Coordinates of C-alpha atoms and ligand atoms in Angstrom, one line a residue:
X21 CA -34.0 -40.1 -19.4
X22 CA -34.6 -42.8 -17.2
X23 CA -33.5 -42.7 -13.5
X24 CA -30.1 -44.0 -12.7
X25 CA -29.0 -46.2 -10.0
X26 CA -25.4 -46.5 -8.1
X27 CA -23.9 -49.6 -9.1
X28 CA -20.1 -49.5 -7.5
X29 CA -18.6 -48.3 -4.9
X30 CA -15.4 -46.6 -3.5
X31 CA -14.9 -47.1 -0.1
X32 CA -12.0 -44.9 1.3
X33 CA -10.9 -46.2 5.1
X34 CA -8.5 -43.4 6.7
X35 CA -6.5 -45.6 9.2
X36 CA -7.3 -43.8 13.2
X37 CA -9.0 -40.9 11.3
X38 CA -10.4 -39.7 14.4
X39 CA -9.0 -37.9 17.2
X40 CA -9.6 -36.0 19.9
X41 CA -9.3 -32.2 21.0
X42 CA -5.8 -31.1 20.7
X43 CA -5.1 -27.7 22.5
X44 CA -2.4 -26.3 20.4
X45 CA -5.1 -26.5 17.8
X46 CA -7.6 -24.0 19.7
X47 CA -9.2 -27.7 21.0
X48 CA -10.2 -28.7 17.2
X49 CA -9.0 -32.1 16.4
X50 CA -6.4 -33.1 13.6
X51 CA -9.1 -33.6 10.9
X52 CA -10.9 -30.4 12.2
X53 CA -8.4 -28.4 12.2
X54 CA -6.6 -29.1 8.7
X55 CA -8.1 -27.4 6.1
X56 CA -10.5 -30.0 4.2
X57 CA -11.7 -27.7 0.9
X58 CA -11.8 -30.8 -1.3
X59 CA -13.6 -33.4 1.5
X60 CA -16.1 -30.3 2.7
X61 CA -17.1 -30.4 -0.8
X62 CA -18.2 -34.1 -1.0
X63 CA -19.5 -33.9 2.7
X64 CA -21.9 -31.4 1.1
X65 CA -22.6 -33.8 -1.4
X66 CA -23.4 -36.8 1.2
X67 CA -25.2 -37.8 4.1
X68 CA -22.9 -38.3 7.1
X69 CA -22.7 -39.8 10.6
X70 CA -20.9 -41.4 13.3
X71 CA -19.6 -44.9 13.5
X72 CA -17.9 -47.3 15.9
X73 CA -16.9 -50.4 14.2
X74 CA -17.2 -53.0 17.0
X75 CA -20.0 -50.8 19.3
X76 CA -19.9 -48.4 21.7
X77 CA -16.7 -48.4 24.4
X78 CA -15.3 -51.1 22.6
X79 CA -11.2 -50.1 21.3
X80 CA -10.9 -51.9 18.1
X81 CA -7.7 -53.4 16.4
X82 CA -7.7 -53.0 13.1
X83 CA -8.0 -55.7 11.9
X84 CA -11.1 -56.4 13.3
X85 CA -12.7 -52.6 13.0
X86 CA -12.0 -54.0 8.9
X87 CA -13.6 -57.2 9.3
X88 CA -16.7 -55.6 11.2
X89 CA -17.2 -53.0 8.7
X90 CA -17.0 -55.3 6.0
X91 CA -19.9 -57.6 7.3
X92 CA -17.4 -60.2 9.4
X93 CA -17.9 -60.5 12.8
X94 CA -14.7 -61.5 14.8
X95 CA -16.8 -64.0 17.2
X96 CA -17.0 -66.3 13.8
X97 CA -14.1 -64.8 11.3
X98 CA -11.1 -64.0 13.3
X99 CA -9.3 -66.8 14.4
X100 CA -5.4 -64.6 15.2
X101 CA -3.7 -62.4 12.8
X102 CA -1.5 -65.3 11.5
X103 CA -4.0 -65.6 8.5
X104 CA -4.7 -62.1 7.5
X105 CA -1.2 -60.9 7.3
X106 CA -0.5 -64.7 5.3
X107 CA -3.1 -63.6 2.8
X108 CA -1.9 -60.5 2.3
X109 CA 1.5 -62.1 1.1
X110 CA -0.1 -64.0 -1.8
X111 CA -0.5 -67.3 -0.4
X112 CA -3.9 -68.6 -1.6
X113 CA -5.4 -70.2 2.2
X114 CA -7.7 -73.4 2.0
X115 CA -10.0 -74.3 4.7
X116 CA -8.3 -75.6 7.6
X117 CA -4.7 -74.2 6.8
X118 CA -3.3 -73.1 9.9
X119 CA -0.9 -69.7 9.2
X120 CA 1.4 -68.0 11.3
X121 CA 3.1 -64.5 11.3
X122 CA 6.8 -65.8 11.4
X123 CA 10.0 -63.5 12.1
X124 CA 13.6 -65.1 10.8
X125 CA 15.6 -64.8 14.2
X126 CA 19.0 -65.5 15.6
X127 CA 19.6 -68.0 18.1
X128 CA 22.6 -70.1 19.5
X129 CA 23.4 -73.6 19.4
X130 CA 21.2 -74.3 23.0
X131 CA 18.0 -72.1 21.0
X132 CA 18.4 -68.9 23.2
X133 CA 17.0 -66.2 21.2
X134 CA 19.6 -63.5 20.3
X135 CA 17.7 -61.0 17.9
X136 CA 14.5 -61.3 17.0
X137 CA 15.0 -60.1 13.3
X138 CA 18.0 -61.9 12.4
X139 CA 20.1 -58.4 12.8
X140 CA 16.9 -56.9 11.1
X141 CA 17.6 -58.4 7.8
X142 CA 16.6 -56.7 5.0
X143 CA 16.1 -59.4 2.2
X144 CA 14.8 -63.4 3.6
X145 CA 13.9 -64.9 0.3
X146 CA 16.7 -66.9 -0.2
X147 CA 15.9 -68.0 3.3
X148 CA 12.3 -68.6 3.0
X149 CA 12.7 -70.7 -0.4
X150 CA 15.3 -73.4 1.8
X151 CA 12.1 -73.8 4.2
X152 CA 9.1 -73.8 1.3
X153 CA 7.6 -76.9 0.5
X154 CA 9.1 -78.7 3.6
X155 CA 6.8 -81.9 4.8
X156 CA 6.3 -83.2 7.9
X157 CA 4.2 -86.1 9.0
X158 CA 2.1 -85.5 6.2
X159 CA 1.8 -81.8 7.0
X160 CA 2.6 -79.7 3.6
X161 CA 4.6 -76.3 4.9
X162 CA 4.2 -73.0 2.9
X163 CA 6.9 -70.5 3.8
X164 CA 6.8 -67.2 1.8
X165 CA 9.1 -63.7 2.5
X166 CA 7.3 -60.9 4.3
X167 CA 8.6 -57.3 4.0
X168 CA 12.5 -57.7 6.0
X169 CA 12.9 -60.5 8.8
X170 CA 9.1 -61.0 8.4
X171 CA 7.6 -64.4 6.3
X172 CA 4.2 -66.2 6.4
X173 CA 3.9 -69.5 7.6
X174 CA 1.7 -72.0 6.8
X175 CA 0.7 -76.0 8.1
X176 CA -1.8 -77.5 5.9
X177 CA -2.9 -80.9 5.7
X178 CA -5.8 -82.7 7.9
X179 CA -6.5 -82.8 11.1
X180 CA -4.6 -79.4 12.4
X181 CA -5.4 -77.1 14.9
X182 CA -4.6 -73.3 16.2
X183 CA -5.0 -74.1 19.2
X184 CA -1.5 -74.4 20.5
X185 CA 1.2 -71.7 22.8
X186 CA 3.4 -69.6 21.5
X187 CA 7.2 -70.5 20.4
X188 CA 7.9 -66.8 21.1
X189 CA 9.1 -66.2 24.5
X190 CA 8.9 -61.9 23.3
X191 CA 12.2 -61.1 24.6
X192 CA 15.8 -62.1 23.9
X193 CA 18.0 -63.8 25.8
X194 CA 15.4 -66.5 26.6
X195 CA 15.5 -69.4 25.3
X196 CA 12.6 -70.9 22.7
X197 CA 9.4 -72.4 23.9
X198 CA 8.7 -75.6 23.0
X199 CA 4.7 -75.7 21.3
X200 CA 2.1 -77.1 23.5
X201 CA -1.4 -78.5 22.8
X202 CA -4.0 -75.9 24.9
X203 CA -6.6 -78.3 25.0
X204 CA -6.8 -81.8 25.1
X205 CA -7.9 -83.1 21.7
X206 CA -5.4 -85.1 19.3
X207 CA -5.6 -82.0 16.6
X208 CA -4.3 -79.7 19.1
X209 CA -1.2 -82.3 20.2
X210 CA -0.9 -83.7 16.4
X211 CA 0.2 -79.5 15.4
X212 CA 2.2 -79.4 18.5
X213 CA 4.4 -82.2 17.6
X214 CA 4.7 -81.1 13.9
X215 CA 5.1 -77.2 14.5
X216 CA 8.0 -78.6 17.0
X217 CA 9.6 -80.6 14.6
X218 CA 9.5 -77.6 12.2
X219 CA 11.4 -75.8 13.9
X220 CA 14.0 -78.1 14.5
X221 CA 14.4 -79.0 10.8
X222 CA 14.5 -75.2 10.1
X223 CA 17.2 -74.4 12.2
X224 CA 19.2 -78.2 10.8
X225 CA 18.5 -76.1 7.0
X226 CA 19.4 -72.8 8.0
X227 CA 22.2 -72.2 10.4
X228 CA 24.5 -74.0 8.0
X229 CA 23.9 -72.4 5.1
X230 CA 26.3 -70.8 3.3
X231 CA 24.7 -67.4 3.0
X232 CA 24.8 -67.5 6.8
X233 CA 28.0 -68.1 7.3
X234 CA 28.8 -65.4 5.4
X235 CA 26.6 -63.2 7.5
X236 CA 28.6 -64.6 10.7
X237 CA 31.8 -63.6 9.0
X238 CA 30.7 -60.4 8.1
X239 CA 29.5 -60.2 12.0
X240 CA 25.9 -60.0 11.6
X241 CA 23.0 -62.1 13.1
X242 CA 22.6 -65.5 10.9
X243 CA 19.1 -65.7 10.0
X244 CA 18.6 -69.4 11.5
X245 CA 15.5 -69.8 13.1
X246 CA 11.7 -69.0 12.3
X247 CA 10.1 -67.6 15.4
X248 CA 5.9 -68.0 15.1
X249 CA 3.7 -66.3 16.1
X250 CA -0.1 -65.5 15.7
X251 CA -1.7 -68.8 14.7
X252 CA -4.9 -68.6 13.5
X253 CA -6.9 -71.3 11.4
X254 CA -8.4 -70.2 8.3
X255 CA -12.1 -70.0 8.3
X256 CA -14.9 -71.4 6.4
X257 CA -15.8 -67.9 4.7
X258 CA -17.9 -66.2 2.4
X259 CA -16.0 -64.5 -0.2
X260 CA -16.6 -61.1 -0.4
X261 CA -17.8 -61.5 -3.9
X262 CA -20.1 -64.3 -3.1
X263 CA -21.8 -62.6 -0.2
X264 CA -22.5 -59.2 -1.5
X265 CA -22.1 -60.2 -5.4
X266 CA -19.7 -57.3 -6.1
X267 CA -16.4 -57.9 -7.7
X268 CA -14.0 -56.6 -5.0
X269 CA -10.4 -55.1 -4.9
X270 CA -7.7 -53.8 -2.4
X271 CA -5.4 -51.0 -2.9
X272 CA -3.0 -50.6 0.3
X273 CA 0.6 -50.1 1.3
X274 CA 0.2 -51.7 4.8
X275 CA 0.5 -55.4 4.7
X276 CA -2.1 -56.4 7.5
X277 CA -4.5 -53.9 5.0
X278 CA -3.8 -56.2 1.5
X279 CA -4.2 -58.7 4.0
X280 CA -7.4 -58.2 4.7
X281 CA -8.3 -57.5 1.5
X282 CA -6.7 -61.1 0.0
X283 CA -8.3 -62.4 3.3
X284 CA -11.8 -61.4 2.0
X285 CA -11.1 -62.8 -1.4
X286 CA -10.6 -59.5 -2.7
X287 CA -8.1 -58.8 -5.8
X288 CA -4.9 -56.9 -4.7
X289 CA -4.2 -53.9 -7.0
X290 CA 0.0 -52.6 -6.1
X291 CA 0.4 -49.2 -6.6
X292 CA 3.8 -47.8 -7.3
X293 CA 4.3 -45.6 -4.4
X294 CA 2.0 -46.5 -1.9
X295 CA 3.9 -47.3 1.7
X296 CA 1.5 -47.0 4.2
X297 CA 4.1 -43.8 5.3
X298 CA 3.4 -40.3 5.3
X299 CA 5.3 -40.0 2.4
X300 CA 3.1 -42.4 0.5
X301 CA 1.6 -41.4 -2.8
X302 CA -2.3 -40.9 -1.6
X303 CA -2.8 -38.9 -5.0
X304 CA -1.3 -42.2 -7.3
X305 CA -3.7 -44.4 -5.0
X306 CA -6.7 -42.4 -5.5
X307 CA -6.1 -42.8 -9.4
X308 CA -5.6 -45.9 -9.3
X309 CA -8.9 -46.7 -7.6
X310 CA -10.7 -44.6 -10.2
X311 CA -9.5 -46.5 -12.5
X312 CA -10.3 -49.8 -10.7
X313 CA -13.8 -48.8 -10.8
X314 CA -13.8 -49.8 -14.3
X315 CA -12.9 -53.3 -13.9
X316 CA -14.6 -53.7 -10.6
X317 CA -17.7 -52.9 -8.4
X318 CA -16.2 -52.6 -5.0
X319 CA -12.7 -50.7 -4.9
X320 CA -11.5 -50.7 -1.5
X321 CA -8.9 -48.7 -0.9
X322 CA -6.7 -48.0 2.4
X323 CA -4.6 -44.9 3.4
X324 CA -3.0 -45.8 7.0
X325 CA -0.2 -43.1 8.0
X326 CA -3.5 -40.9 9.8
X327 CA -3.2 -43.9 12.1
X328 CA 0.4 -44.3 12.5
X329 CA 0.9 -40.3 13.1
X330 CA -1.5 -40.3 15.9
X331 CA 0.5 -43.5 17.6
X332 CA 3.5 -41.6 18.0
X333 CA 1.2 -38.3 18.9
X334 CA 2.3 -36.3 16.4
X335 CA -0.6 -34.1 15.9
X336 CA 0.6 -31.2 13.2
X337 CA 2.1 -34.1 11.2
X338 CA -1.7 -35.9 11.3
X339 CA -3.2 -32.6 10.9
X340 CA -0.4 -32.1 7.6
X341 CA -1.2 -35.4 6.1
X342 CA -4.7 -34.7 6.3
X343 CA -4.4 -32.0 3.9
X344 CA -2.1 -33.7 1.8
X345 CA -4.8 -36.7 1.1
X346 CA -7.3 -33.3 1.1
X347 CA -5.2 -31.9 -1.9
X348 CA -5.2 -35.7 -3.6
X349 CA -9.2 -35.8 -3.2
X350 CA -9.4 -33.1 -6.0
X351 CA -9.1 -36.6 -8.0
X352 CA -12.1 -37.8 -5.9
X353 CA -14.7 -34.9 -6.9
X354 CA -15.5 -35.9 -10.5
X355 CA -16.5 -39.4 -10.0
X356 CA -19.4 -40.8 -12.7
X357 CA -23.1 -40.8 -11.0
X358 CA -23.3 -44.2 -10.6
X359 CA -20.3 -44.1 -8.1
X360 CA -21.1 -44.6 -4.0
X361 CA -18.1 -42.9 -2.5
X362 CA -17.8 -43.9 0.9
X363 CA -15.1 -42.4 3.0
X364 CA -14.7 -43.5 6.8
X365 CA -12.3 -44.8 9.6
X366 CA -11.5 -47.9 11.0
X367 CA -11.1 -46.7 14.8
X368 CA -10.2 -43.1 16.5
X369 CA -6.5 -43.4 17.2
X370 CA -5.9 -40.4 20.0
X371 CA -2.9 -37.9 19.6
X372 CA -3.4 -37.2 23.5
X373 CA -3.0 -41.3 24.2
X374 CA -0.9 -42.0 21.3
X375 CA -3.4 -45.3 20.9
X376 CA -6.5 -46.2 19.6
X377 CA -9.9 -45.1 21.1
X378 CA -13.9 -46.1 21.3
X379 CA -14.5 -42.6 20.1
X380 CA -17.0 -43.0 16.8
X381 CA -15.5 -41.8 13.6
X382 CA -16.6 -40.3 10.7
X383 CA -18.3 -41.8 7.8
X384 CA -20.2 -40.4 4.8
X385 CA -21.9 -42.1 1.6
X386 CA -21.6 -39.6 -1.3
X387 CA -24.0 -39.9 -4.2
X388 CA -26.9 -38.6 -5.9
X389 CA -28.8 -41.0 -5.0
X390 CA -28.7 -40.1 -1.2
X391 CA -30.7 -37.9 1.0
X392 CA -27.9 -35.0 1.7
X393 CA -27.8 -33.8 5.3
X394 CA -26.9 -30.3 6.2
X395 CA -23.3 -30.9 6.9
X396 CA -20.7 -29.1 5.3
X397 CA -17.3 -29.9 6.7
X398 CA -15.4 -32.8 7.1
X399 CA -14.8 -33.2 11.2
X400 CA -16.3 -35.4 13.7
X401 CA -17.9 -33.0 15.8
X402 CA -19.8 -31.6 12.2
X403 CA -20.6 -35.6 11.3
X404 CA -22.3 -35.5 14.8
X405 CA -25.1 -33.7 13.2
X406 CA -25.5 -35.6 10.0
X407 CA -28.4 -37.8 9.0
X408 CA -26.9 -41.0 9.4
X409 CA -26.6 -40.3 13.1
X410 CA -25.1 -43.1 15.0
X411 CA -23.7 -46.4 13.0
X412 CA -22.1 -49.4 13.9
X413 CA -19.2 -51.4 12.0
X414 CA -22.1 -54.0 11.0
X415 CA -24.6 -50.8 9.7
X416 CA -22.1 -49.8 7.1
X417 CA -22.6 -52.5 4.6
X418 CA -26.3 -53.1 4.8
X419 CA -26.1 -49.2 3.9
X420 CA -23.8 -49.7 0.9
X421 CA -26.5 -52.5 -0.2
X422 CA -29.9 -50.3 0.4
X423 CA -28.1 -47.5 -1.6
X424 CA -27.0 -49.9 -4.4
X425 CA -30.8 -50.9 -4.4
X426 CA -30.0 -54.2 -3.8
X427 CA -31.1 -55.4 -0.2
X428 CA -33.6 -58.1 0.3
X429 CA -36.9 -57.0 1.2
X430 CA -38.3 -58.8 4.3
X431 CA -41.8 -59.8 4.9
X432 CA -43.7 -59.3 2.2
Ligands
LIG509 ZN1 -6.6 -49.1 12.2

């Protein structure tokens, strides 16, 4: 039988997987102390390591830990998180298109900013379809509903630039900035002027509409502003596809994580069930990526509530969810040779700090193809011995390549 070769690849990211000591767990971490079986197994099956995405002593975001791992440096990819959370919504960027994070709010007649989130509206689309398709001084505007007060927003035509404040002012009661150029070229004052008149015509469109004055009868906040935030431009980029030639998708709950993926070029994959909350369906996601590997090379797929447990500190529910994705790995431990499973962590997120950390998190590439390490368990402090030893964010995909037999060999 002639030798086989991996050819696609699972890569798992556990939002904040790593932790620190907790003392109430006898100084084990979350992920040390839950009990792994089903992880342990395919940690015997790997070689494992440590990783910081963006280097050492550096606290990563997540969004760009995900770019860094994924073979995009910030310094020439990130540009705000205006674009990535945009993508994620479905709208299909084009060089040059500057996008904004955009909140419906609630202001009075003299723009002082009385909620935020519009009351924390629940439903915007009828909103958000009043404002789509608007034009302004030959600027085209895209305005698409976000998950509850939240919407994308995005200028495109020529000559645009993210370099411009914020509307925000971050607090209500204050009234609304007016958008300034922060530098001095014509791009910069051009987006200024048009973001400004945006705003202007949104609020003309919205306050009188009819579906807010039955929200003001009713006594709630009117949705009738769009508060931006979060400009970035979108990049010239390498689709993920083009640069590694493997046929990519996403499968999240967390709408900065489908971002990323849609960012990236990747195909989004919605799985019934997956909320980026503890009580999300890890099991139905880790089906569904089995599944995806039949249609696709790359399956990357995102479980976040690790993260968001450790955020508020709430180390036996981190510890708990843990072994619930544990139990839902059983789906993970039967996956055809030519299968790279890769399982890591954007950033350490610290029950003890309740916020992300530089401390390296695990990562392991399972597959025959592999030289397996010693390690048997799935904990940082085990991964410290592993024969990866230490990896950074920009390692991780040169290793996917060299295992998939398909790096470039330099020199000659
Ligand atoms: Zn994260």
């Amino acid at each position: 039988m002639p030798m086989s070769v991996a050819k696609k690849v699972l890569f798992l990211v556990f939002d904040g997987l790593g932790d620190r000591p907790v003392p109430e767990l006898g100084d084990l971490t979350p992920l040390e102390a839950a009990a792994t079986p089903n992880f342990d197994a395919i940690a015997a099956k790997s070689i494992c390591g440590l990783s910081n995405a963006l280097g050492r002593g550096i606290r990563p975001g997540s969004d760009v830990s995900h770019l860094a791992i994924f073979g995009y440096p910030m310094e020439q990819y990130y540009t705000g998180r205006g674009p990535i959370e945009v993508a994620g919504l479905g709208i299909a960027l084009q060089e040059g298109d500057i996008a904004f994070r955009g909140n419906f709010g609630t202001v009075d007649e003299n723009w002082n900013i009385l909620d935020r989130r519009a009351g924390r509206i629940r439903v915007v689309d009828e909103f958000a379809a009043a404002l789509d398709g608007m034009e302004i001084d030959g600027v085209q505007v895209l305005v698409k509903p976000g998950t509850a007060h939240r919407a994308g927003v995005v200028f495109r035509g020529k000559g645009l630039s993210a370099n411009i404040t914020d509307a925000d002012p971050h607090a209500e009661g204050l009234p609304v900035l007016e958008v300034k150029p922060a530098d001095d070229s014509p791009e910069a004052a051009f987006t200024a002027k048009v973001i400004n008149k945006f705003m202007r015509r949104a609020y003309e469109i919205l306050d009188p509409m009819e579906a807010n004055a039955k929200r003001k009868a009713a006594g709630e906040f009117p949705a009738n502003f769009m508060l931006l935030r979060g400009a970035g431009i979108y990049p010239t980029l390498p689709k993920f596809a083009e640069k590694y030639g493997l046929k990519a998708c996403c499968i999240a709950g967390g709408g900065l994580y489908k971002g990323i993926g849609a960012f990236l070029g990747m195909d989004l994959i919605d799985v019934p069930g997956a909320t980026a909350l503890p009580d999300s369906d890890v099991k139905a996601k880790f089906i569904a990526a089995k599944k995806a590997l039949g249609d696709y090379d790359f399956v990357f797929t995102h479980v976040k509530a690790t993260d968001s447990l450790a955020e508020d500190g709430n180390w036996a529910g981190k510890k708990d969810f843990i072994e619930k994705c544990d139990a839902a790995a059983a789906e993970l431990l039967d996956l055809p040779e030519d299968v790279l499973l890769v399982v890591t962590a954007d950033h350490s997120t610290a029950c003890e700090l309740k916020a992300h950390t530089a401390d390296p998190v695990p990562i392991l590439f399972c597959s025959p193809h592999v030289r397996r390490d010693e390690v048997v368990s799935f904990g940082e402090r085990a991964f410290s011995k592993g024969g990866l030893g230490r990896m950074v964010g920009s390692d991780v995909m040169p290793e996917v390549m060299n295992i998939l037999g398909r790096l470039h060999l330099i020199g000659a």
